[in-house]
mmCIF file of C-alpha atoms in Angstrom:
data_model
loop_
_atom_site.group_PDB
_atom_site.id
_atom_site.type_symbol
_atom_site.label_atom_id
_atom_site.label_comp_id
_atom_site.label_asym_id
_atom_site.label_seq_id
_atom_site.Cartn_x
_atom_site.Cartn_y
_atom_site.Cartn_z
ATOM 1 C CA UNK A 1 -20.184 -54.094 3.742
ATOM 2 C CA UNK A 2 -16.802 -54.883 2.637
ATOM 3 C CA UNK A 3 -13.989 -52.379 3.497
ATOM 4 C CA UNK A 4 -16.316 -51.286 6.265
ATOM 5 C CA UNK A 5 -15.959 -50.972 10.033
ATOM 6 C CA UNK A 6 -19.152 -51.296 11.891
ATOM 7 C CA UNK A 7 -19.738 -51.833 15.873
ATOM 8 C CA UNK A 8 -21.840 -55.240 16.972
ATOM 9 C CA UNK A 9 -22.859 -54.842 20.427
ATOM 10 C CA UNK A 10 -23.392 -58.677 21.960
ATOM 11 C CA UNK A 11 -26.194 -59.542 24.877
ATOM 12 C CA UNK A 12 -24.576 -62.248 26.704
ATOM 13 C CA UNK A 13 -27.655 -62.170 28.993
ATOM 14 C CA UNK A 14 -30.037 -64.974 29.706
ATOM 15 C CA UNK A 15 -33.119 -63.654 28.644
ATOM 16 C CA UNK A 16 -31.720 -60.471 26.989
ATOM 17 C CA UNK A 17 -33.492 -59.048 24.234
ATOM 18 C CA UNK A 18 -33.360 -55.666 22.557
ATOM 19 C CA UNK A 19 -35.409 -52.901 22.656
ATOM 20 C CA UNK A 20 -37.892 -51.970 20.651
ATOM 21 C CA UNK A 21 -38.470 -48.621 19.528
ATOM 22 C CA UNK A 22 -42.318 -49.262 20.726
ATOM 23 C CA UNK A 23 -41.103 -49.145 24.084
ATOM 24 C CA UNK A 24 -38.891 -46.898 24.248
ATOM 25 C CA UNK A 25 -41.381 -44.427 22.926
ATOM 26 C CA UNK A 26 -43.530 -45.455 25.644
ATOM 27 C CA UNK A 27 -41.381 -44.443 28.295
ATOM 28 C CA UNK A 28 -39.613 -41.476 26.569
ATOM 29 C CA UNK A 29 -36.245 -42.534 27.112
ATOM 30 C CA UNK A 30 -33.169 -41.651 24.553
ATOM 31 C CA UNK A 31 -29.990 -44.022 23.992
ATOM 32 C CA UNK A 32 -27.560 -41.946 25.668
ATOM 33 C CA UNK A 33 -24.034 -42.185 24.331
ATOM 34 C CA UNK A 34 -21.579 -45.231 25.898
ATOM 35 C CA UNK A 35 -24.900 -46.855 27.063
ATOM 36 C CA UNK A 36 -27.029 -49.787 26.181
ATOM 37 C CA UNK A 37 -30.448 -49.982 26.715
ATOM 38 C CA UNK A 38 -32.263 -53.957 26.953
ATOM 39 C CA UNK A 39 -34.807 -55.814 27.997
ATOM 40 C CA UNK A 40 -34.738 -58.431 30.607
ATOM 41 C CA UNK A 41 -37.142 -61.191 31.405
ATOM 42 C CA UNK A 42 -36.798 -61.941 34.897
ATOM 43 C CA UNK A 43 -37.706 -65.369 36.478
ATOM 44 C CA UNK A 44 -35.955 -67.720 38.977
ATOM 45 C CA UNK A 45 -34.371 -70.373 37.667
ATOM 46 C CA UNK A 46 -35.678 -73.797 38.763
ATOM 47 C CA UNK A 47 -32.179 -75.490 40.311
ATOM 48 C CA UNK A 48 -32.127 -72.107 42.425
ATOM 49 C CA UNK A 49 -33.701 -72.689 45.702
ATOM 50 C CA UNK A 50 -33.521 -69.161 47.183
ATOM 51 C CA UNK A 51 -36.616 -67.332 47.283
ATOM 52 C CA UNK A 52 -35.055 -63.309 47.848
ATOM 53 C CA UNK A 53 -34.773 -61.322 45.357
ATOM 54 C CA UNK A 54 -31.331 -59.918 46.775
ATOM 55 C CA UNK A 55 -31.411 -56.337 45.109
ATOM 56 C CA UNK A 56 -30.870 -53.183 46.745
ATOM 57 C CA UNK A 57 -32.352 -50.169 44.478
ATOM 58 C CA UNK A 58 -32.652 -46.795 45.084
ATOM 59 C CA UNK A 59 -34.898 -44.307 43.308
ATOM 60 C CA UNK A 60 -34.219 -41.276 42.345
ATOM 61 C CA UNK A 61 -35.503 -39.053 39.641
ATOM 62 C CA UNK A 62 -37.930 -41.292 38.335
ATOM 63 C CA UNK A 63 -34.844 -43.752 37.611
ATOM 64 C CA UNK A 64 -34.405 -47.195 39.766
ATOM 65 C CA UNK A 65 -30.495 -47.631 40.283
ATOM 66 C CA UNK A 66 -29.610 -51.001 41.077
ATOM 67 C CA UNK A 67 -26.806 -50.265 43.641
ATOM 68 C CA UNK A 68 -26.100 -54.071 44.968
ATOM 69 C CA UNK A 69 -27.349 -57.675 43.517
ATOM 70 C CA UNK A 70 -26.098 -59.710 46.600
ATOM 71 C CA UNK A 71 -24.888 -63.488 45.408
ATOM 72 C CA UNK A 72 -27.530 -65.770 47.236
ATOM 73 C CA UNK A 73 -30.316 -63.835 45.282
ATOM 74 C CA UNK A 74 -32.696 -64.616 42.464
ATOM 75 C CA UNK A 75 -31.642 -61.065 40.477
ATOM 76 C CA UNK A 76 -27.609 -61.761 41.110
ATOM 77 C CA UNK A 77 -27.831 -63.776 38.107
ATOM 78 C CA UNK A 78 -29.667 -61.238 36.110
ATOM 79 C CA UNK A 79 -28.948 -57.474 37.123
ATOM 80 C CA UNK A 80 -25.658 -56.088 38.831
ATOM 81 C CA UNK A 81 -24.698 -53.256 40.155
ATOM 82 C CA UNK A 82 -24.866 -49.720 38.121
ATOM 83 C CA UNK A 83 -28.150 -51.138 36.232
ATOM 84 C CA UNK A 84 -30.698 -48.841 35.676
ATOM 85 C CA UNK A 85 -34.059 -49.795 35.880
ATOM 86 C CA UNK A 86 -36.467 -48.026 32.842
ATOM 87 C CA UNK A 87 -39.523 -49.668 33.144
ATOM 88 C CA UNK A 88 -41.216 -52.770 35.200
ATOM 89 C CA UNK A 89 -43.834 -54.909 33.065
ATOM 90 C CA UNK A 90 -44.316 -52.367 30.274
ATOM 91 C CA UNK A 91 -44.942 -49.677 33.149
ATOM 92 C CA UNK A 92 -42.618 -46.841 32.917
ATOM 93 C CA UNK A 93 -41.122 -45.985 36.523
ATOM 94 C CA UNK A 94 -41.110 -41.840 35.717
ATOM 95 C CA UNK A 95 -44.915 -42.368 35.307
ATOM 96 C CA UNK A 96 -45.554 -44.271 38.625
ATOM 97 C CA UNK A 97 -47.010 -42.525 41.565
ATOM 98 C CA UNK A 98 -45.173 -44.445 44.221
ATOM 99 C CA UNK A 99 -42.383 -46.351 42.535
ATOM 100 C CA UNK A 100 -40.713 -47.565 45.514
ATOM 101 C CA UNK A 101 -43.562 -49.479 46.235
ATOM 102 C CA UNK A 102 -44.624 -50.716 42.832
ATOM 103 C CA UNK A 103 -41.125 -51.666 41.852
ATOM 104 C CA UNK A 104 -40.988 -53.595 44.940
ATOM 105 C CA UNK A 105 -44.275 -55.576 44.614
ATOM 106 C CA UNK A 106 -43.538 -56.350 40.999
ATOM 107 C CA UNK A 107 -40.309 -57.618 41.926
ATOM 108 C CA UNK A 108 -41.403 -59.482 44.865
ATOM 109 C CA UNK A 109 -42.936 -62.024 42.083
ATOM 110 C CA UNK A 110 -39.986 -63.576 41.602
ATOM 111 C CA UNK A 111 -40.031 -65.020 44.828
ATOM 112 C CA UNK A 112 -43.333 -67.123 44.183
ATOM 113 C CA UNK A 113 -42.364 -68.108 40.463
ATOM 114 C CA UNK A 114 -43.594 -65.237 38.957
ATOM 115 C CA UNK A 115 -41.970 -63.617 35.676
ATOM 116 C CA UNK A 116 -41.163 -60.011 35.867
ATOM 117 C CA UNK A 117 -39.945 -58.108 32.274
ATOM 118 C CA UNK A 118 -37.899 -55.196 32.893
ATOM 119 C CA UNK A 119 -36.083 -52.455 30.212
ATOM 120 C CA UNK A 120 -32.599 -52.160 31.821
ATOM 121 C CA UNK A 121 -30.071 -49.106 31.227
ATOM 122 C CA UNK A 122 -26.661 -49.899 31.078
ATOM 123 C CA UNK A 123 -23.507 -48.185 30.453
ATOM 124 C CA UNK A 124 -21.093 -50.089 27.864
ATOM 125 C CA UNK A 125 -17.995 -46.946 27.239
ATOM 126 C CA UNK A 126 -15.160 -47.764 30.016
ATOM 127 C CA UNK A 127 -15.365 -44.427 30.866
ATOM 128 C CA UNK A 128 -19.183 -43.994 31.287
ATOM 129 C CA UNK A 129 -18.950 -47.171 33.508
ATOM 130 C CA UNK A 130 -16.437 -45.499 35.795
ATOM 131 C CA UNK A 131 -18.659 -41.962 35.917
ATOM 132 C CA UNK A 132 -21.351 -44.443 36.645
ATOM 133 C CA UNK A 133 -19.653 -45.744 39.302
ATOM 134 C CA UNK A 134 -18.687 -42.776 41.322
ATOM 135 C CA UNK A 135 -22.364 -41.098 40.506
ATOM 136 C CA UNK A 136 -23.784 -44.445 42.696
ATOM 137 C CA UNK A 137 -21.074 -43.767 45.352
ATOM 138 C CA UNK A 138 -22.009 -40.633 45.828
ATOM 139 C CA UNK A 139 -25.637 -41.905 46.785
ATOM 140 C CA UNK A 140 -24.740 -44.610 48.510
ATOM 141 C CA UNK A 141 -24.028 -44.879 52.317
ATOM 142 C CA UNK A 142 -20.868 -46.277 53.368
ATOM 143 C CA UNK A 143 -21.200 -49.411 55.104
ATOM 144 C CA UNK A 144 -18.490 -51.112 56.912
ATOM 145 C CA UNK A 145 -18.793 -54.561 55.959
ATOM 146 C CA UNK A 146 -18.179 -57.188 58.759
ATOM 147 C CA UNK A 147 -18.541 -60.871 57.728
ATOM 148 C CA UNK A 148 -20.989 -62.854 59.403
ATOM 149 C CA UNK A 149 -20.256 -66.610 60.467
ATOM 150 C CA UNK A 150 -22.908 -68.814 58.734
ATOM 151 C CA UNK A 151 -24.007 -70.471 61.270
ATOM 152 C CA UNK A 152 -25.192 -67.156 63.061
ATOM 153 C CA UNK A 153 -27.037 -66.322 59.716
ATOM 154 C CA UNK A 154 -28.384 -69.240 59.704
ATOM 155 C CA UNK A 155 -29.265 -68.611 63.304
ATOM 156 C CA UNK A 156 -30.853 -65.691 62.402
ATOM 157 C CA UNK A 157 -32.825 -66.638 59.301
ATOM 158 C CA UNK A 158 -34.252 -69.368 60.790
ATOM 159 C CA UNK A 159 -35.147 -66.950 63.596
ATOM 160 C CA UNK A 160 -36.558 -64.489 61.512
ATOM 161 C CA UNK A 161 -38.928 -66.737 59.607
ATOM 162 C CA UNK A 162 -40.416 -68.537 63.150
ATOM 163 C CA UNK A 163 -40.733 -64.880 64.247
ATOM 164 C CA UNK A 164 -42.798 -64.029 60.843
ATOM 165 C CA UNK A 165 -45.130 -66.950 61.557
ATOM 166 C CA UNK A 166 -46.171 -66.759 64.783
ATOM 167 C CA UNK A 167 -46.594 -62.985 64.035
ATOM 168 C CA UNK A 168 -48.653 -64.039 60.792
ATOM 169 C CA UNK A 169 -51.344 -66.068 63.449
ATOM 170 C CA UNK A 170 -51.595 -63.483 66.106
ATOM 171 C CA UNK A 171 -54.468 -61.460 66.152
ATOM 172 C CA UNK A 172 -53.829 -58.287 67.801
ATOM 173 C CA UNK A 173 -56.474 -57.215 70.471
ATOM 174 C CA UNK A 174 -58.407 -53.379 69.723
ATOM 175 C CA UNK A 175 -56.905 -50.606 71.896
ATOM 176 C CA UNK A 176 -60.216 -48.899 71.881
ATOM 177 C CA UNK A 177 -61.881 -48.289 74.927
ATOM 178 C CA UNK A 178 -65.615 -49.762 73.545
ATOM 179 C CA UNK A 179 -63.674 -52.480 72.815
ATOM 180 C CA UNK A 180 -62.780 -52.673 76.120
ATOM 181 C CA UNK A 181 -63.877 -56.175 78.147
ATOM 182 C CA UNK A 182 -65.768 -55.370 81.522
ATOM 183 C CA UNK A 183 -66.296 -58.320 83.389
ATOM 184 C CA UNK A 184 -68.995 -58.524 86.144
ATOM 185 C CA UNK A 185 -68.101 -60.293 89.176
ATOM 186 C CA UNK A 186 -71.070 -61.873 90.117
ATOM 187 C CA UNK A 187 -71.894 -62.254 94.051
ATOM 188 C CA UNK A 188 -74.247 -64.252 95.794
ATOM 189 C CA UNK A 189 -75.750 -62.664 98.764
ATOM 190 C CA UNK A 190 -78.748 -63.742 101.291
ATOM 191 C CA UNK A 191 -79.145 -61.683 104.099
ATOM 192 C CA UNK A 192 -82.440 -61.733 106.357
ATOM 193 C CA UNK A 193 -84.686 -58.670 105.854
ATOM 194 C CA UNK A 194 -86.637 -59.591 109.063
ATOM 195 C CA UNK A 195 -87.968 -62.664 111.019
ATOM 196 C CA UNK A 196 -90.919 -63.499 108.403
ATOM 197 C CA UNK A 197 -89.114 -63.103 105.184
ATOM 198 C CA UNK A 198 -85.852 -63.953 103.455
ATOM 199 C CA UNK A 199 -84.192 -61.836 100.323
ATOM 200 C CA UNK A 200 -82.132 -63.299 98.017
ATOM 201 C CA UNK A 201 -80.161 -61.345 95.492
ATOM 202 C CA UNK A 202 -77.615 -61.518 93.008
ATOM 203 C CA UNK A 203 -75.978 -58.612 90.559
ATOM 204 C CA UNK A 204 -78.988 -59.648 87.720
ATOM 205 C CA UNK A 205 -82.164 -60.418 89.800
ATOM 206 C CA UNK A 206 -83.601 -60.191 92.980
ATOM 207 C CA UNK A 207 -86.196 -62.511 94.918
ATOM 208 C CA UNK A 208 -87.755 -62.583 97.813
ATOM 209 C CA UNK A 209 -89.571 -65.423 100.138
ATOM 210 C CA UNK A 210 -92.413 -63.985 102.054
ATOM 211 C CA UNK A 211 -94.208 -66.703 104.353
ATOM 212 C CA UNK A 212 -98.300 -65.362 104.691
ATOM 213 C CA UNK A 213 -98.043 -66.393 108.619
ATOM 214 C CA UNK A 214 -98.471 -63.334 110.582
ATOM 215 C CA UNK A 215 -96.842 -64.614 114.125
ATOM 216 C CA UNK A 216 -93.917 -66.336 114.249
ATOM 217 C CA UNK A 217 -95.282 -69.060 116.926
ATOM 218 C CA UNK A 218 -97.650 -70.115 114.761
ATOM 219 C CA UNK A 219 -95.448 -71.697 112.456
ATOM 220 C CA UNK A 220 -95.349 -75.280 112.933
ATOM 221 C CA UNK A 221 -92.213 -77.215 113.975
ATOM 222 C CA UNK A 222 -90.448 -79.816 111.320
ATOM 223 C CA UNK A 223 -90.637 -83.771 112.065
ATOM 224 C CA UNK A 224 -88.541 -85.443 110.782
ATOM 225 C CA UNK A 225 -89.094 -89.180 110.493
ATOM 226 C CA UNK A 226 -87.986 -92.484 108.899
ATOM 227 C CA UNK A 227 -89.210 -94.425 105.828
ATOM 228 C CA UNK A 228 -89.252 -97.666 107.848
ATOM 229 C CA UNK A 229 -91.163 -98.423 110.980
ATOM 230 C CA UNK A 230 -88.696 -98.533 114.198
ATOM 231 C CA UNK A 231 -88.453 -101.011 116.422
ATOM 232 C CA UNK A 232 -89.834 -98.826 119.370
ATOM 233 C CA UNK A 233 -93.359 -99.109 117.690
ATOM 234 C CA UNK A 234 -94.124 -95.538 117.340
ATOM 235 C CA UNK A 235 -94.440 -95.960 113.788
ATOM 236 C CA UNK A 236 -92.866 -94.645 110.271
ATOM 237 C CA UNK A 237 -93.029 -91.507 108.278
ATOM 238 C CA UNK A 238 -96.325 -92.588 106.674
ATOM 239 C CA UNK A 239 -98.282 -93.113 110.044
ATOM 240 C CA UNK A 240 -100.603 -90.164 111.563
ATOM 241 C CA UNK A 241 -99.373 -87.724 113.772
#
């Protein structure tokens, strides 16, 4: 209109759309005054080889608050710090059961390809940003921040990831006592039950060798002989006795 003033708010955002009044009735959430509320297709860009998502939320009453986007990460790109996460995939996050662990799995797409649509909160007003800022500090544990070499991250992430699989391949053994293995030893052991019979017996089975001749002179002494006739002449092993 000519002579007329009017406000034009401008998504600069990759992927930024508005909202639609659809969704926000689906998740019951109200423009609040000095913020913005849009939504965000999420997907890794295809010259970006890391695979985190680098986002550190934190959940509370029913509202995700983006409180860091670290800068080797697939959402530094997208989200920032003091974002507000509404909804994840058309799911509102005040509705979820557990939403620490479905906003996690849905964002844990993005690290295999995946495409993740989210309806952001964020505060435009200067002075709504600052509020928002020292509402997230107050939250927020104070870390002492120590810079790591990169080669010892490197170190580490390398580490980590041999670590994950060999883990991955193990197959941890049951700590249930049925479970337990009890191995036999087995033992071999002949001893001579008396002068006319032998006993042989093992941990499975047991047999015994009973000879049917009552006195013990009676049995009748080995020969042994050759195959081939000697030269003594008193013959070979196929000759009479």
């Amino acid at each position: 209109m000519k002579g007329e003033t009017c406000t034009v708010e401008v998504i600069r955002r990759k992927g930024a759309v508005p909202a639609t009044a659809e969704r926000l009735r689906k998740t019951g959430q109200d423009v609040k005054p000095g913020h913005n509320l849009f939504i965000l297709n999420l997907e890794r860009p295809a010259q970006l080889r890391a695979t985190a998502v680098g986002m550190k939320t934190v959940v509370i009453k029913k509202r995700c608050y983006i409180t860091e986007a670290l800068e080797d990460g697939i959402a530094y790109q997208m989200l920032g710090r003091g974002d507000v996460l509404v909804d994840i995939d058309h799911d509102p996050i005040n509705k979820m059961a557990t939403p620490d662990n479905t906003i996690r799995e849905r964002l844990s797409k993005l690290s295999t390809g995946g495409k993740v649509t989210a309806l952001v909160e964020r505060p435009i007003d200067p002075e709504e940003a600052k509020d928002f800022e020292r509402y997230i500090d107050s939250f927020t544990p104070k870390i002492k921040e120590q810079e790591v070499p990169y080669d010892v991250a490197k170190i580490g992430r390398e580490a980590s990831s041999m670590h994950f699989i060999i883990l991955k391949k193990l197959t941890t053994p049951s700590c249930l006592s049925s479970d337990a293995r009890r191995n036999k030893k087995a033992t071999d052991k002949t001893s001579e039950a008396g002068e006319s019979n032998i006993s042989i017996s093992t941990a499975s089975t047991e047999m015994k060798i009973i000879s049917d001749v009552d006195d013990i002179e009676d049995l009748k002494k080995v020969v042994t002989k050759s195959h081939a006739a000697g030269n003594s002449g008193y013959g070979g092993a196929f000759d009479d006795e």
